[in-house]
PDB file of N, CA and C in Angstrom:
ATOM      1  N   MET A   1       0.834  -1.174   0.000  1.00  0.00           N
ATOM      2  CA  MET A   1       0.000   0.000   0.000  1.00  0.00           C
ATOM      3  C   MET A   1       0.889   1.252   0.000  1.00  0.00           C
ATOM      4  N   LEU A   2       0.576   2.198  -0.852  1.00  0.00           N
ATOM      5  CA  LEU A   2       1.362   3.426  -0.962  1.00  0.00           C
ATOM      6  C   LEU A   2       0.697   4.564  -0.192  1.00  0.00           C
ATOM      7  N   ASP A   3       1.534   5.329   0.497  1.00  0.00           N
ATOM      8  CA  ASP A   3       1.070   6.526   1.196  1.00  0.00           C
ATOM      9  C   ASP A   3       1.563   7.742   0.432  1.00  0.00           C
ATOM     10  N   GLU A   4       0.680   8.713   0.266  1.00  0.00           N
ATOM     11  CA  GLU A   4       1.047   9.937  -0.435  1.00  0.00           C
ATOM     12  C   GLU A   4       1.486  10.985   0.585  1.00  0.00           C
ATOM     13  N   PHE A   5       2.535  11.727   0.240  1.00  0.00           N
ATOM     14  CA  PHE A   5       2.983  12.807   1.120  1.00  0.00           C
ATOM     15  C   PHE A   5       3.459  13.979   0.274  1.00  0.00           C
ATOM     16  N   GLN A   6       3.459  15.145   0.885  1.00  0.00           N
ATOM     17  CA  GLN A   6       3.918  16.352   0.206  1.00  0.00           C
ATOM     18  C   GLN A   6       5.411  16.484   0.431  1.00  0.00           C
ATOM     19  N   TYR A   7       6.153  16.695  -0.643  1.00  0.00           N
ATOM     20  CA  TYR A   7       7.605  16.762  -0.578  1.00  0.00           C
ATOM     21  C   TYR A   7       8.068  18.124  -0.087  1.00  0.00           C
ATOM     22  N   ARG A   8       8.593  18.189   1.133  1.00  0.00           N
ATOM     23  CA  ARG A   8       9.249  19.373   1.707  1.00  0.00           C
ATOM     24  C   ARG A   8       8.508  20.683   1.500  1.00  0.00           C
ATOM     25  N   LEU A   9       7.226  20.707   1.708  1.00  0.00           N
ATOM     26  CA  LEU A   9       6.404  21.912   1.583  1.00  0.00           C
ATOM     27  C   LEU A   9       6.353  22.478   0.164  1.00  0.00           C
ATOM     28  N   TYR A  10       6.775  21.705  -0.814  1.00  0.00           N
ATOM     29  CA  TYR A  10       6.652  22.115  -2.210  1.00  0.00           C
ATOM     30  C   TYR A  10       5.346  21.558  -2.757  1.00  0.00           C
ATOM     31  N   ASP A  11       4.913  22.101  -3.872  1.00  0.00           N
ATOM     32  CA  ASP A  11       3.696  21.614  -4.510  1.00  0.00           C
ATOM     33  C   ASP A  11       4.025  20.357  -5.310  1.00  0.00           C
ATOM     34  N   LEU A  12       4.396  19.313  -4.581  1.00  0.00           N
ATOM     35  CA  LEU A  12       4.788  18.050  -5.197  1.00  0.00           C
ATOM     36  C   LEU A  12       4.403  16.914  -4.261  1.00  0.00           C
ATOM     37  N   LYS A  13       3.515  16.073  -4.723  1.00  0.00           N
ATOM     38  CA  LYS A  13       3.081  14.934  -3.913  1.00  0.00           C
ATOM     39  C   LYS A  13       3.756  13.673  -4.446  1.00  0.00           C
ATOM     40  N   LEU A  14       4.344  12.918  -3.530  1.00  0.00           N
ATOM     41  CA  LEU A  14       5.038  11.679  -3.883  1.00  0.00           C
ATOM     42  C   LEU A  14       4.393  10.514  -3.158  1.00  0.00           C
ATOM     43  N   ASP A  15       4.679   9.314  -3.634  1.00  0.00           N
ATOM     44  CA  ASP A  15       4.157   8.095  -3.023  1.00  0.00           C
ATOM     45  C   ASP A  15       5.297   7.306  -2.403  1.00  0.00           C
ATOM     46  N   ALA A  16       5.013   6.711  -1.239  1.00  0.00           N
ATOM     47  CA  ALA A  16       6.022   5.903  -0.554  1.00  0.00           C
ATOM     48  C   ALA A  16       5.361   4.665   0.024  1.00  0.00           C
ATOM     49  N   CYS A  17       6.116   3.578   0.041  1.00  0.00           N
ATOM     50  CA  CYS A  17       5.668   2.350   0.684  1.00  0.00           C
ATOM     51  C   CYS A  17       6.256   2.346   2.094  1.00  0.00           C
ATOM     52  N   VAL A  18       5.483   2.853   3.040  1.00  0.00           N
ATOM     53  CA  VAL A  18       5.950   2.986   4.415  1.00  0.00           C
ATOM     54  C   VAL A  18       5.863   1.649   5.146  1.00  0.00           C
ATOM     55  N   GLU A  19       4.822   0.918   4.876  1.00  0.00           N
ATOM     56  CA  GLU A  19       4.551  -0.330   5.599  1.00  0.00           C
ATOM     57  C   GLU A  19       5.680  -1.343   5.465  1.00  0.00           C
ATOM     58  N   ASN A  20       6.194  -1.538   4.259  1.00  0.00           N
ATOM     59  CA  ASN A  20       7.231  -2.543   4.024  1.00  0.00           C
ATOM     60  C   ASN A  20       8.593  -1.939   3.693  1.00  0.00           C
ATOM     61  N   SER A  21       8.716  -0.637   3.813  1.00  0.00           N
ATOM     62  CA  SER A  21       9.977   0.072   3.532  1.00  0.00           C
ATOM     63  C   SER A  21      10.530  -0.240   2.140  1.00  0.00           C
ATOM     64  N   HIS A  22       9.643  -0.290   1.149  1.00  0.00           N
ATOM     65  CA  HIS A  22      10.076  -0.566  -0.220  1.00  0.00           C
ATOM     66  C   HIS A  22      10.597   0.667  -0.931  1.00  0.00           C
ATOM     67  N   GLY A  23      10.380   1.846  -0.363  1.00  0.00           N
ATOM     68  CA  GLY A  23      10.917   3.062  -0.959  1.00  0.00           C
ATOM     69  C   GLY A  23       9.851   3.963  -1.533  1.00  0.00           C
ATOM     70  N   PHE A  24      10.276   4.763  -2.515  1.00  0.00           N
ATOM     71  CA  PHE A  24       9.424   5.782  -3.108  1.00  0.00           C
ATOM     72  C   PHE A  24       9.074   5.420  -4.536  1.00  0.00           C
ATOM     73  N   TRP A  25       7.913   5.863  -4.966  1.00  0.00           N
ATOM     74  CA  TRP A  25       7.488   5.686  -6.344  1.00  0.00           C
ATOM     75  C   TRP A  25       7.292   7.062  -6.944  1.00  0.00           C
ATOM     76  N   LEU A  26       7.916   7.282  -8.099  1.00  0.00           N
ATOM     77  CA  LEU A  26       7.814   8.571  -8.771  1.00  0.00           C
ATOM     78  C   LEU A  26       7.026   8.414 -10.061  1.00  0.00           C
ATOM     79  N   ASP A  27       6.054   9.294 -10.243  1.00  0.00           N
ATOM     80  CA  ASP A  27       5.295   9.316 -11.482  1.00  0.00           C
ATOM     81  C   ASP A  27       6.107  10.070 -12.536  1.00  0.00           C
ATOM     82  N   ALA A  28       5.627  10.055 -13.759  1.00  0.00           N
ATOM     83  CA  ALA A  28       6.332  10.717 -14.862  1.00  0.00           C
ATOM     84  C   ALA A  28       6.605  12.180 -14.529  1.00  0.00           C
ATOM     85  N   GLY A  29       7.861  12.588 -14.680  1.00  0.00           N
ATOM     86  CA  GLY A  29       8.254  13.971 -14.460  1.00  0.00           C
ATOM     87  C   GLY A  29       8.602  14.321 -13.027  1.00  0.00           C
ATOM     88  N   GLU A  30       8.222  13.476 -12.077  1.00  0.00           N
ATOM     89  CA  GLU A  30       8.492  13.791 -10.673  1.00  0.00           C
ATOM     90  C   GLU A  30       9.981  13.712 -10.346  1.00  0.00           C
ATOM     91  N   ASP A  31      10.707  12.826 -11.009  1.00  0.00           N
ATOM     92  CA  ASP A  31      12.150  12.753 -10.765  1.00  0.00           C
ATOM     93  C   ASP A  31      12.837  14.056 -11.168  1.00  0.00           C
ATOM     94  N   GLU A  32      12.389  14.649 -12.269  1.00  0.00           N
ATOM     95  CA  GLU A  32      12.955  15.923 -12.708  1.00  0.00           C
ATOM     96  C   GLU A  32      12.625  17.037 -11.723  1.00  0.00           C
ATOM     97  N   ARG A  33      11.390  17.047 -11.205  1.00  0.00           N
ATOM     98  CA  ARG A  33      10.989  18.071 -10.221  1.00  0.00           C
ATOM     99  C   ARG A  33      11.816  17.949  -8.951  1.00  0.00           C
ATOM    100  N   VAL A  34      12.018  16.719  -8.467  1.00  0.00           N
ATOM    101  CA  VAL A  34      12.817  16.513  -7.254  1.00  0.00           C
ATOM    102  C   VAL A  34      14.247  16.985  -7.497  1.00  0.00           C
ATOM    103  N   ALA A  35      14.817  16.659  -8.649  1.00  0.00           N
ATOM    104  CA  ALA A  35      16.184  17.086  -8.974  1.00  0.00           C
ATOM    105  C   ALA A  35      16.278  18.609  -9.034  1.00  0.00           C
ATOM    106  N   GLU A  36      15.288  19.268  -9.634  1.00  0.00           N
ATOM    107  CA  GLU A  36      15.275  20.734  -9.697  1.00  0.00           C
ATOM    108  C   GLU A  36      15.224  21.337  -8.297  1.00  0.00           C
ATOM    109  N   ILE A  37      14.372  20.791  -7.453  1.00  0.00           N
ATOM    110  CA  ILE A  37      14.238  21.287  -6.081  1.00  0.00           C
ATOM    111  C   ILE A  37      15.549  21.106  -5.329  1.00  0.00           C
ATOM    112  N   MET A  38      16.180  19.950  -5.497  1.00  0.00           N
ATOM    113  CA  MET A  38      17.445  19.689  -4.808  1.00  0.00           C
ATOM    114  C   MET A  38      18.543  20.639  -5.295  1.00  0.00           C
ATOM    115  N   GLU A  39      18.596  20.907  -6.589  1.00  0.00           N
ATOM    116  CA  GLU A  39      19.589  21.843  -7.133  1.00  0.00           C
ATOM    117  C   GLU A  39      19.362  23.247  -6.584  1.00  0.00           C
ATOM    118  N   ARG A  40      18.099  23.664  -6.512  1.00  0.00           N
ATOM    119  CA  ARG A  40      17.767  24.985  -5.982  1.00  0.00           C
ATOM    120  C   ARG A  40      18.166  25.080  -4.515  1.00  0.00           C
ATOM    121  N   ARG A  41      17.884  24.032  -3.749  1.00  0.00           N
ATOM    122  CA  ARG A  41      18.238  24.037  -2.323  1.00  0.00           C
ATOM    123  C   ARG A  41      19.754  24.075  -2.134  1.00  0.00           C
ATOM    124  N   LEU A  42      20.498  23.363  -2.974  1.00  0.00           N
ATOM    125  CA  LEU A  42      21.959  23.392  -2.896  1.00  0.00           C
ATOM    126  C   LEU A  42      22.473  24.807  -3.135  1.00  0.00           C
ATOM    127  N   SER A  43      21.924  25.466  -4.141  1.00  0.00           N
ATOM    128  CA  SER A  43      22.315  26.839  -4.443  1.00  0.00           C
ATOM    129  C   SER A  43      22.007  27.759  -3.264  1.00  0.00           C
ATOM    130  N   GLU A  44      20.835  27.581  -2.649  1.00  0.00           N
ATOM    131  CA  GLU A  44      20.451  28.398  -1.494  1.00  0.00           C
ATOM    132  C   GLU A  44      21.376  28.141  -0.310  1.00  0.00           C
ATOM    133  N   MET A  45      21.767  26.895  -0.106  1.00  0.00           N
ATOM    134  CA  MET A  45      22.661  26.563   1.006  1.00  0.00           C
ATOM    135  C   MET A  45      24.043  27.175   0.781  1.00  0.00           C
ATOM    136  N   GLN A  46      24.519  27.156  -0.456  1.00  0.00           N
ATOM    137  CA  GLN A  46      25.820  27.753  -0.763  1.00  0.00           C
ATOM    138  C   GLN A  46      25.780  29.264  -0.554  1.00  0.00           C
ATOM    139  N   ARG A  47      24.674  29.888  -0.978  1.00  0.00           N
ATOM    140  CA  ARG A  47      24.518  31.331  -0.789  1.00  0.00           C
ATOM    141  C   ARG A  47      24.479  31.669   0.698  1.00  0.00           C
ATOM    142  N   LYS A  48      23.782  30.855   1.474  1.00  0.00           N
ATOM    143  CA  LYS A  48      23.689  31.061   2.924  1.00  0.00           C
ATOM    144  C   LYS A  48      25.066  30.945   3.566  1.00  0.00           C
ATOM    145  N   SER A  49      25.826  29.947   3.167  1.00  0.00           N
ATOM    146  CA  SER A  49      27.164  29.742   3.711  1.00  0.00           C
ATOM    147  C   SER A  49      28.069  30.931   3.401  1.00  0.00           C
ATOM    148  N   THR A  50      27.994  31.437   2.177  1.00  0.00           N
ATOM    149  CA  THR A  50      28.795  32.597   1.789  1.00  0.00           C
ATOM    150  C   THR A  50      28.415  33.813   2.631  1.00  0.00           C
ATOM    151  N   ALA A  51      27.117  34.041   2.797  1.00  0.00           N
ATOM    152  CA  ALA A  51      26.654  35.185   3.593  1.00  0.00           C
ATOM    153  C   ALA A  51      27.105  35.061   5.044  1.00  0.00           C
ATOM    154  N   GLU A  52      27.026  33.860   5.603  1.00  0.00           N
ATOM    155  CA  GLU A  52      27.456  33.650   6.987  1.00  0.00           C
ATOM    156  C   GLU A  52      28.955  33.907   7.144  1.00  0.00           C
ATOM    157  N   ASN A  53      29.747  33.451   6.188  1.00  0.00           N
ATOM    158  CA  ASN A  53      31.197  33.676   6.243  1.00  0.00           C
ATOM    159  C   ASN A  53      31.537  35.159   6.119  1.00  0.00           C
ATOM    160  N   GLU A  54      30.819  35.864   5.252  1.00  0.00           N
ATOM    161  CA  GLU A  54      31.053  37.302   5.114  1.00  0.00           C
ATOM    162  C   GLU A  54      30.676  38.036   6.400  1.00  0.00           C
ATOM    163  N   TRP A  55      29.567  37.661   7.020  1.00  0.00           N
ATOM    164  CA  TRP A  55      29.138  38.281   8.273  1.00  0.00           C
ATOM    165  C   TRP A  55      30.147  37.991   9.383  1.00  0.00           C
ATOM    166  N   LYS A  56      30.655  36.781   9.406  1.00  0.00           N
ATOM    167  CA  LYS A  56      31.672  36.412  10.397  1.00  0.00           C
ATOM    168  C   LYS A  56      32.893  37.318  10.259  1.00  0.00           C
ATOM    169  N   GLN A  57      33.298  37.580   9.022  1.00  0.00           N
ATOM    170  CA  GLN A  57      34.451  38.449   8.778  1.00  0.00           C
ATOM    171  C   GLN A  57      34.156  39.884   9.218  1.00  0.00           C
ATOM    172  N   VAL A  58      32.954  40.378   8.963  1.00  0.00           N
ATOM    173  CA  VAL A  58      32.568  41.725   9.404  1.00  0.00           C
ATOM    174  C   VAL A  58      32.664  41.828  10.919  1.00  0.00           C
ATOM    175  N   LEU A  59      32.118  40.845  11.623  1.00  0.00           N
ATOM    176  CA  LEU A  59      32.165  40.858  13.085  1.00  0.00           C
ATOM    177  C   LEU A  59      33.600  40.794  13.594  1.00  0.00           C
ATOM    178  N   LYS A  60      34.414  39.987  12.937  1.00  0.00           N
ATOM    179  CA  LYS A  60      35.821  39.868  13.326  1.00  0.00           C
ATOM    180  C   LYS A  60      36.534  41.207  13.149  1.00  0.00           C
ATOM    181  N   ASN A  61      36.273  41.886  12.033  1.00  0.00           N
ATOM    182  CA  ASN A  61      36.874  43.196  11.780  1.00  0.00           C
ATOM    183  C   ASN A  61      36.395  44.230  12.797  1.00  0.00           C
ATOM    184  N   MET A  62      35.110  44.191  13.131  1.00  0.00           N
ATOM    185  CA  MET A  62      34.580  45.124  14.130  1.00  0.00           C
ATOM    186  C   MET A  62      35.235  44.878  15.486  1.00  0.00           C
ATOM    187  N   HIS A  63      35.381  43.621  15.823  1.00  0.00           N
ATOM    188  CA  HIS A  63      36.009  43.264  17.096  1.00  0.00           C
ATOM    189  C   HIS A  63      37.440  43.801  17.141  1.00  0.00           C
ATOM    190  N   SER A  64      38.171  43.633  16.048  1.00  0.00           N
ATOM    191  CA  SER A  64      39.551  44.132  15.970  1.00  0.00           C
ATOM    192  C   SER A  64      39.584  45.654  16.091  1.00  0.00           C
ATOM    193  N   PHE A  65      38.644  46.315  15.449  1.00  0.00           N
ATOM    194  CA  PHE A  65      38.586  47.775  15.472  1.00  0.00           C
ATOM    195  C   PHE A  65      38.367  48.294  16.895  1.00  0.00           C
ATOM    196  N   PHE A  66      37.417  47.693  17.605  1.00  0.00           N
ATOM    197  CA  PHE A  66      37.097  48.163  18.951  1.00  0.00           C
ATOM    198  C   PHE A  66      38.122  47.724  19.990  1.00  0.00           C
ATOM    199  N   LYS A  67      38.902  46.735  19.642  1.00  0.00           N
ATOM    200  CA  LYS A  67      39.917  46.237  20.565  1.00  0.00           C
ATOM    201  C   LYS A  67      41.118  47.182  20.626  1.00  0.00           C
ATOM    202  N   LYS A  68      41.287  48.018  19.608  1.00  0.00           N
ATOM    203  CA  LYS A  68      42.442  48.929  19.520  1.00  0.00           C
ATOM    204  C   LYS A  68      42.378  50.009  20.561  1.00  0.00           C
TER     205      LYS A  68
END
């Protein structure tokens, strides 16, 4: 028996066999949608990491400035 669930709050419903742990079933085109979503999330994570590193450097510079 397949259970339907919404994939990560996106407008994408997938099917999974939860009872016997057989995995996921993808209908036509759903594999492409999942790949697109994953690529977008990777890009967002990289952007977040860059922003965090830049902010860390700003704070470090401010700390050095006030330490003088």
